[in-house]
Amino acid sequence: MKEVICICCPKGCHLQVDEEHDYKVTGNGCPNGLAYGKEEITNPTRIVTSTVRVTGGIHPRCPVKTDKAVPKKLVPAVMEALNDIDLKAPAAGGAVVIEHVCGTDANIVTTRSI
Amino acid sequence: MYDLVVIGGGPAGLAAAYQAYQHGLRNILILERDKELGGILNQCIHNGFGLHRFGEQLTGPEYAGRFIKMLNDTNVQVSLDTMVLDVTPDKKVHCVSKKEGYRIIDAKSVILCMGCRERTRGAIGIPGTRPAGIYTAGTAQRYANIEGYMVGKRVLILGSGDIGLIMARRMTLEGAKVLACVELMPYSSGLTRNIVQCLQDFNIPLYLSHTITDIQGNGRVEKVIVAKVGPDRKPIPGTEMEFDCDTILLSVGLIPENELTRQAGIEMDPHTKGAVVYENMETSIPGVFASGNVVQVHDLVDFVSGESELAGASAAEYVEKGEPESGRVLNLQVGDGVGYTVPQRVRMGNVDKNVTVSFRVRRIYGTSSIVVKSGDTVVARFKRERMTPGEMEHITLPRVLLEKAPQDTLTVQAEEAQKS
Ligand SMILES: Cc1cc2nc3c(=O)[nH]c(=O)nc-3n(C[C@H](O)[C@H](O)[C@H](O)COP(=O)(O)OP(=O)(O)OC[C@H]3O[C@@H](n4cnc5c(N)ncnc54)[C@H](O)[C@@H]3O)c2cc1C
Ligand code: SF4
């Protein structure tokens, strides 16, 4: 049994994950916890949010995110990839900045227009 | 003359203005001192907003963006770069901007949505020198996420509020070393999910029941001494730890920004440090409403929007029909273990089916109940599995139960379940 705290919503349920019985999850307040508990033990993933450089906008940085969760171990590599980006304003919200970042199926998208 | 002037264009102001428009007001003005709408959400680039409302994990700018887009399809007017200086009891709003100079705007109704500012009191109490390198977590967040500056390389965080936790992750991802998060209380005031994904993910230790006892450095922070505290919250000699760091971030709470509210002579609540509000978010001045962080410190923006929609709808009703029927007035009081309640007053004449009350408990509770009493009579009881000061509680009181209250005061209290 492993204990995992679900981070899918602010409730923060304390999940019990049974590795010996197909990662059966108990203690979840809703169905999202079932998938999260299993994934957190087998292949933990995270959404990455950060900023990229932008010129010509009202601010020098534009916020971005991965549009899907990426494997936790790739988070530093994703951050690294963002350093090479130089956006030009105006840019729309939701615009793709990097496709398939670090070989994942996630894209980096802007989270505001600037 | 405007039907409604909204002060502050954060999530509270946006939702209030939009809802007032939906309820028929056509002459609405939002006054915002920043150069864009969105309030604090613009710097909260992490995700986790909007789960209740949109069923999605949005980032702060995305959440604000949805409301701004909705407003763009209305004729609600916005004045940016405009600082409100005064609101008078007869609803004249004094403001100043570079473009239009000093203006006095007449309003039929006003909604106060000025949000919060970060507490720095924790800093003033800390002994030691006064070097550079000490920031509030929100200031560091603005620098990092909007202006594009990193405030330091080796960071210690004092206080475990959500902003501090979020910044621990943010600074780490940007290449800084976050040495520890130090919390005076025996529990964190932040959300559990933030402790997991912002501290545990990066092996950042959280020292509960600890505080900073000394800050050293000439010009810039060089060293910080941290010690364990006893139940009296006083440092215990001999437990000191040294941290070599160049930066301290303070995440020691938020204070509602209520200078305007106080100047207007609106009745204040010493518990929330915000205005006393009725069931429809109206303050002690008829036609002046308040919502969002200026009324009570929220951790979830979804509830800010909900509360503000109520304020917006109520303002529209006030403009169209005048003050609501008062009827009997119930006063809500804080009982054992409860820090405050919002609303503080309920006019039964204006209650349709029920009233939602929000509050925070003062310590961690396991299996417990929230008990609402009037004198010795229990009016309502709600079961909870767990309550913490870091998470706001909500209860819905049906009108039929409120009518049974023998006295005009209602006490809200928390009770731990009896262990069998
Ligand atoms: C760092 C941080 C992290 C957070 N993380 C989360 C999260 O992960 N998930 C979540 O759901 N919620 C989160 N929240 C909470 C949520 O963002 C806030 O509760 C919400 O922004 C409050 O909205 P508001 O409109 O009341 O205040 P604000 O957003 O502060 O807006 C107030 C506005 O009023 C303006 N104003 C103030 N005074 C004047 C004046 N005199 N004249 C003109 N304009 C004025 C200000 O410029 C500002 O734009 C977080 C909050 C903070 C601070
Ligand atoms: S299990 Fe469901 S209710 Fe519990 S924290 Fe996860 S998402 Fe929230």
PDB file of N, CA, C and O in Angstrom, chain B residues 112-156:
ATOM      1  N   LEU B 112     -17.711  47.278  -4.292  1.00  0.00           N
ATOM      2  CA  LEU B 112     -16.306  47.369  -3.898  1.00  0.00           C
ATOM      3  C   LEU B 112     -15.631  46.026  -4.152  1.00  0.00           C
ATOM      4  O   LEU B 112     -16.016  45.011  -3.576  1.00  0.00           O
ATOM      5  N   CYS B 113     -14.632  46.002  -5.037  1.00  0.00           N
ATOM      6  CA  CYS B 113     -13.934  44.758  -5.398  1.00  0.00           C
ATOM      7  C   CYS B 113     -12.428  44.990  -5.406  1.00  0.00           C
ATOM      8  O   CYS B 113     -11.754  44.652  -6.377  1.00  0.00           O
ATOM      9  N   MET B 114     -11.890  45.586  -4.337  1.00  0.00           N
ATOM     10  CA  MET B 114     -10.492  46.013  -4.357  1.00  0.00           C
ATOM     11  C   MET B 114      -9.491  44.917  -4.023  1.00  0.00           C
ATOM     12  O   MET B 114      -8.286  45.154  -4.052  1.00  0.00           O
ATOM     13  N   GLY B 115      -9.956  43.735  -3.634  1.00  0.00           N
ATOM     14  CA  GLY B 115      -9.028  42.636  -3.394  1.00  0.00           C
ATOM     15  C   GLY B 115      -8.217  42.794  -2.119  1.00  0.00           C
ATOM     16  O   GLY B 115      -8.638  43.453  -1.168  1.00  0.00           O
ATOM     17  N   CYS B 116      -7.030  42.177  -2.107  1.00  0.00           N
ATOM     18  CA  CYS B 116      -6.183  42.096  -0.920  1.00  0.00           C
ATOM     19  C   CYS B 116      -4.800  42.630  -1.183  1.00  0.00           C
ATOM     20  O   CYS B 116      -4.378  42.720  -2.312  1.00  0.00           O
ATOM     21  N   ARG B 117      -4.106  42.865  -0.081  1.00  0.00           N
ATOM     22  CA  ARG B 117      -2.673  43.137  -0.243  1.00  0.00           C
ATOM     23  C   ARG B 117      -1.961  42.196   0.709  1.00  0.00           C
ATOM     24  O   ARG B 117      -2.566  41.652   1.621  1.00  0.00           O
ATOM     25  N   GLU B 118      -0.670  41.949   0.455  1.00  0.00           N
ATOM     26  CA  GLU B 118       0.041  40.969   1.273  1.00  0.00           C
ATOM     27  C   GLU B 118       0.455  41.543   2.611  1.00  0.00           C
ATOM     28  O   GLU B 118       0.857  42.698   2.710  1.00  0.00           O
ATOM     29  N   ARG B 119       0.398  40.712   3.601  1.00  0.00           N
ATOM     30  CA  ARG B 119       0.806  41.130   4.938  1.00  0.00           C
ATOM     31  C   ARG B 119       2.328  41.120   5.010  1.00  0.00           C
ATOM     32  O   ARG B 119       2.986  40.230   4.492  1.00  0.00           O
ATOM     33  N   THR B 120       2.885  42.138   5.633  1.00  0.00           N
ATOM     34  CA  THR B 120       4.335  42.174   5.812  1.00  0.00           C
ATOM     35  C   THR B 120       4.672  42.182   7.297  1.00  0.00           C
ATOM     36  O   THR B 120       5.812  42.238   7.672  1.00  0.00           O
ATOM     37  N   ARG B 121       3.652  42.093   8.136  1.00  0.00           N
ATOM     38  CA  ARG B 121       3.858  42.200   9.576  1.00  0.00           C
ATOM     39  C   ARG B 121       4.896  41.200  10.065  1.00  0.00           C
ATOM     40  O   ARG B 121       5.701  41.488  10.928  1.00  0.00           O
ATOM     41  N   GLY B 122       4.851  39.991   9.479  1.00  0.00           N
ATOM     42  CA  GLY B 122       5.804  38.956   9.858  1.00  0.00           C
ATOM     43  C   GLY B 122       7.231  39.459   9.743  1.00  0.00           C
ATOM     44  O   GLY B 122       8.100  39.092  10.522  1.00  0.00           O
ATOM     45  N   ALA B 123       7.453  40.331   8.757  1.00  0.00           N
ATOM     46  CA  ALA B 123       8.800  40.820   8.509  1.00  0.00           C
ATOM     47  C   ALA B 123       9.243  41.774   9.604  1.00  0.00           C
ATOM     48  O   ALA B 123      10.373  41.744  10.066  1.00  0.00           O
ATOM     49  N   ILE B 124       8.309  42.603  10.011  1.00  0.00           N
ATOM     50  CA  ILE B 124       8.670  43.650  10.963  1.00  0.00           C
ATOM     51  C   ILE B 124       9.082  43.036  12.299  1.00  0.00           C
ATOM     52  O   ILE B 124       9.955  43.531  12.989  1.00  0.00           O
ATOM     53  N   GLY B 125       8.460  41.907  12.624  1.00  0.00           N
ATOM     54  CA  GLY B 125       8.763  41.270  13.896  1.00  0.00           C
ATOM     55  C   GLY B 125      10.070  40.487  13.902  1.00  0.00           C
ATOM     56  O   GLY B 125      10.507  40.028  14.949  1.00  0.00           O
ATOM     57  N   ILE B 126      10.677  40.286  12.716  1.00  0.00           N
ATOM     58  CA  ILE B 126      11.867  39.441  12.664  1.00  0.00           C
ATOM     59  C   ILE B 126      13.094  40.235  13.110  1.00  0.00           C
ATOM     60  O   ILE B 126      13.348  41.305  12.592  1.00  0.00           O
ATOM     61  N   PRO B 127      13.851  39.692  14.080  1.00  0.00           N
ATOM     62  CA  PRO B 127      15.072  40.390  14.504  1.00  0.00           C
ATOM     63  C   PRO B 127      16.136  40.306  13.410  1.00  0.00           C
ATOM     64  O   PRO B 127      15.981  39.562  12.446  1.00  0.00           O
ATOM     65  N   GLY B 128      17.217  41.068  13.581  1.00  0.00           N
ATOM     66  CA  GLY B 128      18.332  40.993  12.642  1.00  0.00           C
ATOM     67  C   GLY B 128      18.494  42.278  11.873  1.00  0.00           C
ATOM     68  O   GLY B 128      17.805  43.270  12.115  1.00  0.00           O
ATOM     69  N   THR B 129      19.426  42.271  10.904  1.00  0.00           N
ATOM     70  CA  THR B 129      19.682  43.467  10.106  1.00  0.00           C
ATOM     71  C   THR B 129      18.608  43.614   9.049  1.00  0.00           C
ATOM     72  O   THR B 129      17.716  42.778   8.931  1.00  0.00           O
ATOM     73  N   ARG B 130      18.681  44.676   8.268  1.00  0.00           N
ATOM     74  CA  ARG B 130      17.657  44.937   7.251  1.00  0.00           C
ATOM     75  C   ARG B 130      18.282  44.957   5.862  1.00  0.00           C
ATOM     76  O   ARG B 130      18.326  45.983   5.198  1.00  0.00           O
ATOM     77  N   PRO B 131      18.830  43.832   5.434  1.00  0.00           N
ATOM     78  CA  PRO B 131      19.477  43.802   4.121  1.00  0.00           C
ATOM     79  C   PRO B 131      18.459  43.696   2.988  1.00  0.00           C
ATOM     80  O   PRO B 131      17.277  43.433   3.228  1.00  0.00           O
ATOM     81  N   ALA B 132      18.919  43.871   1.755  1.00  0.00           N
ATOM     82  CA  ALA B 132      18.073  43.635   0.586  1.00  0.00           C
ATOM     83  C   ALA B 132      17.871  42.132   0.425  1.00  0.00           C
ATOM     84  O   ALA B 132      18.641  41.337   0.957  1.00  0.00           O
ATOM     85  N   GLY B 133      16.851  41.754  -0.315  1.00  0.00           N
ATOM     86  CA  GLY B 133      16.634  40.334  -0.571  1.00  0.00           C
ATOM     87  C   GLY B 133      15.438  39.771   0.167  1.00  0.00           C
ATOM     88  O   GLY B 133      15.195  38.569   0.148  1.00  0.00           O
ATOM     89  N   ILE B 134      14.655  40.641   0.819  1.00  0.00           N
ATOM     90  CA  ILE B 134      13.448  40.172   1.508  1.00  0.00           C
ATOM     91  C   ILE B 134      12.224  40.696   0.753  1.00  0.00           C
ATOM     92  O   ILE B 134      12.063  41.904   0.593  1.00  0.00           O
ATOM     93  N   TYR B 135      11.421  39.775   0.244  1.00  0.00           N
ATOM     94  CA  TYR B 135      10.249  40.152  -0.556  1.00  0.00           C
ATOM     95  C   TYR B 135       9.021  39.437  -0.023  1.00  0.00           C
ATOM     96  O   TYR B 135       9.129  38.365   0.539  1.00  0.00           O
ATOM     97  N   THR B 136       7.845  40.004  -0.289  1.00  0.00           N
ATOM     98  CA  THR B 136       6.652  39.197  -0.093  1.00  0.00           C
ATOM     99  C   THR B 136       6.565  38.258  -1.306  1.00  0.00           C
ATOM    100  O   THR B 136       7.049  38.582  -2.395  1.00  0.00           O
ATOM    101  N   ALA B 137       5.955  37.088  -1.092  1.00  0.00           N
ATOM    102  CA  ALA B 137       5.924  36.067  -2.143  1.00  0.00           C
ATOM    103  C   ALA B 137       5.199  36.585  -3.388  1.00  0.00           C
ATOM    104  O   ALA B 137       5.601  36.307  -4.516  1.00  0.00           O
ATOM    105  N   GLY B 138       4.142  37.352  -3.187  1.00  0.00           N
ATOM    106  CA  GLY B 138       3.372  37.870  -4.319  1.00  0.00           C
ATOM    107  C   GLY B 138       4.164  38.883  -5.140  1.00  0.00           C
ATOM    108  O   GLY B 138       4.026  38.938  -6.373  1.00  0.00           O
ATOM    109  N   THR B 139       4.996  39.672  -4.483  1.00  0.00           N
ATOM    110  CA  THR B 139       5.843  40.621  -5.209  1.00  0.00           C
ATOM    111  C   THR B 139       6.836  39.849  -6.069  1.00  0.00           C
ATOM    112  O   THR B 139       7.037  40.151  -7.247  1.00  0.00           O
ATOM    113  N   ALA B 140       7.439  38.823  -5.469  1.00  0.00           N
ATOM    114  CA  ALA B 140       8.388  37.991  -6.220  1.00  0.00           C
ATOM    115  C   ALA B 140       7.678  37.332  -7.396  1.00  0.00           C
ATOM    116  O   ALA B 140       8.236  37.188  -8.487  1.00  0.00           O
ATOM    117  N   GLN B 141       6.410  36.954  -7.182  1.00  0.00           N
ATOM    118  CA  GLN B 141       5.626  36.315  -8.240  1.00  0.00           C
ATOM    119  C   GLN B 141       5.397  37.287  -9.393  1.00  0.00           C
ATOM    120  O   GLN B 141       5.529  36.935 -10.560  1.00  0.00           O
ATOM    121  N   ARG B 142       5.089  38.519  -9.060  1.00  0.00           N
ATOM    122  CA  ARG B 142       4.876  39.520 -10.103  1.00  0.00           C
ATOM    123  C   ARG B 142       6.169  39.761 -10.880  1.00  0.00           C
ATOM    124  O   ARG B 142       6.173  39.791 -12.109  1.00  0.00           O
ATOM    125  N   TYR B 143       7.281  39.892 -10.142  1.00  0.00           N
ATOM    126  CA  TYR B 143       8.575  40.083 -10.805  1.00  0.00           C
ATOM    127  C   TYR B 143       8.874  38.928 -11.756  1.00  0.00           C
ATOM    128  O   TYR B 143       9.256  39.131 -12.899  1.00  0.00           O
ATOM    129  N   ALA B 144       8.708  37.700 -11.266  1.00  0.00           N
ATOM    130  CA  ALA B 144       9.086  36.527 -12.050  1.00  0.00           C
ATOM    131  C   ALA B 144       8.160  36.340 -13.251  1.00  0.00           C
ATOM    132  O   ALA B 144       8.623  36.099 -14.368  1.00  0.00           O
ATOM    133  N   ASN B 145       6.850  36.464 -13.026  1.00  0.00           N
ATOM    134  CA  ASN B 145       5.895  36.031 -14.051  1.00  0.00           C
ATOM    135  C   ASN B 145       5.470  37.123 -15.018  1.00  0.00           C
ATOM    136  O   ASN B 145       5.035  36.826 -16.123  1.00  0.00           O
ATOM    137  N   ILE B 146       5.563  38.382 -14.597  1.00  0.00           N
ATOM    138  CA  ILE B 146       5.119  39.461 -15.478  1.00  0.00           C
ATOM    139  C   ILE B 146       6.293  40.313 -15.952  1.00  0.00           C
ATOM    140  O   ILE B 146       6.459  40.562 -17.138  1.00  0.00           O
ATOM    141  N   GLU B 147       7.155  40.698 -14.992  1.00  0.00           N
ATOM    142  CA  GLU B 147       8.268  41.576 -15.369  1.00  0.00           C
ATOM    143  C   GLU B 147       9.475  40.786 -15.884  1.00  0.00           C
ATOM    144  O   GLU B 147      10.349  41.346 -16.554  1.00  0.00           O
ATOM    145  N   GLY B 148       9.562  39.502 -15.520  1.00  0.00           N
ATOM    146  CA  GLY B 148      10.674  38.692 -15.999  1.00  0.00           C
ATOM    147  C   GLY B 148      11.974  38.846 -15.227  1.00  0.00           C
ATOM    148  O   GLY B 148      13.054  38.728 -15.799  1.00  0.00           O
ATOM    149  N   TYR B 149      11.892  39.092 -13.926  1.00  0.00           N
ATOM    150  CA  TYR B 149      13.104  39.135 -13.098  1.00  0.00           C
ATOM    151  C   TYR B 149      13.068  38.018 -12.066  1.00  0.00           C
ATOM    152  O   TYR B 149      12.034  37.760 -11.473  1.00  0.00           O
ATOM    153  N   MET B 150      14.235  37.404 -11.818  1.00  0.00           N
ATOM    154  CA  MET B 150      14.367  36.456 -10.708  1.00  0.00           C
ATOM    155  C   MET B 150      14.868  37.237  -9.502  1.00  0.00           C
ATOM    156  O   MET B 150      15.822  38.001  -9.614  1.00  0.00           O
ATOM    157  N   VAL B 151      14.267  37.019  -8.332  1.00  0.00           N
ATOM    158  CA  VAL B 151      14.664  37.835  -7.184  1.00  0.00           C
ATOM    159  C   VAL B 151      15.831  37.240  -6.389  1.00  0.00           C
ATOM    160  O   VAL B 151      16.354  37.896  -5.504  1.00  0.00           O
ATOM    161  N   GLY B 152      16.224  35.987  -6.673  1.00  0.00           N
ATOM    162  CA  GLY B 152      17.341  35.439  -5.918  1.00  0.00           C
ATOM    163  C   GLY B 152      17.698  34.041  -6.367  1.00  0.00           C
ATOM    164  O   GLY B 152      17.042  33.472  -7.246  1.00  0.00           O
ATOM    165  N   LYS B 153      18.776  33.486  -5.758  1.00  0.00           N
ATOM    166  CA  LYS B 153      19.265  32.165  -6.160  1.00  0.00           C
ATOM    167  C   LYS B 153      19.107  31.111  -5.079  1.00  0.00           C
ATOM    168  O   LYS B 153      18.883  29.956  -5.358  1.00  0.00           O
ATOM    169  N   ARG B 154      19.295  31.528  -3.820  1.00  0.00           N
ATOM    170  CA  ARG B 154      19.129  30.582  -2.703  1.00  0.00           C
ATOM    171  C   ARG B 154      18.062  31.164  -1.790  1.00  0.00           C
ATOM    172  O   ARG B 154      18.237  32.206  -1.186  1.00  0.00           O
ATOM    173  N   VAL B 155      16.939  30.459  -1.724  1.00  0.00           N
ATOM    174  CA  VAL B 155      15.733  31.081  -1.182  1.00  0.00           C
ATOM    175  C   VAL B 155      15.211  30.336   0.040  1.00  0.00           C
ATOM    176  O   VAL B 155      15.198  29.099   0.063  1.00  0.00           O
ATOM    177  N   LEU B 156      14.792  31.092   1.037  1.00  0.00           N
ATOM    178  CA  LEU B 156      14.078  30.522   2.173  1.00  0.00           C
ATOM    179  C   LEU B 156      12.695  31.145   2.193  1.00  0.00           C
ATOM    180  O   LEU B 156      12.552  32.347   1.961  1.00  0.00           O
TER     181      LEU B 156
END
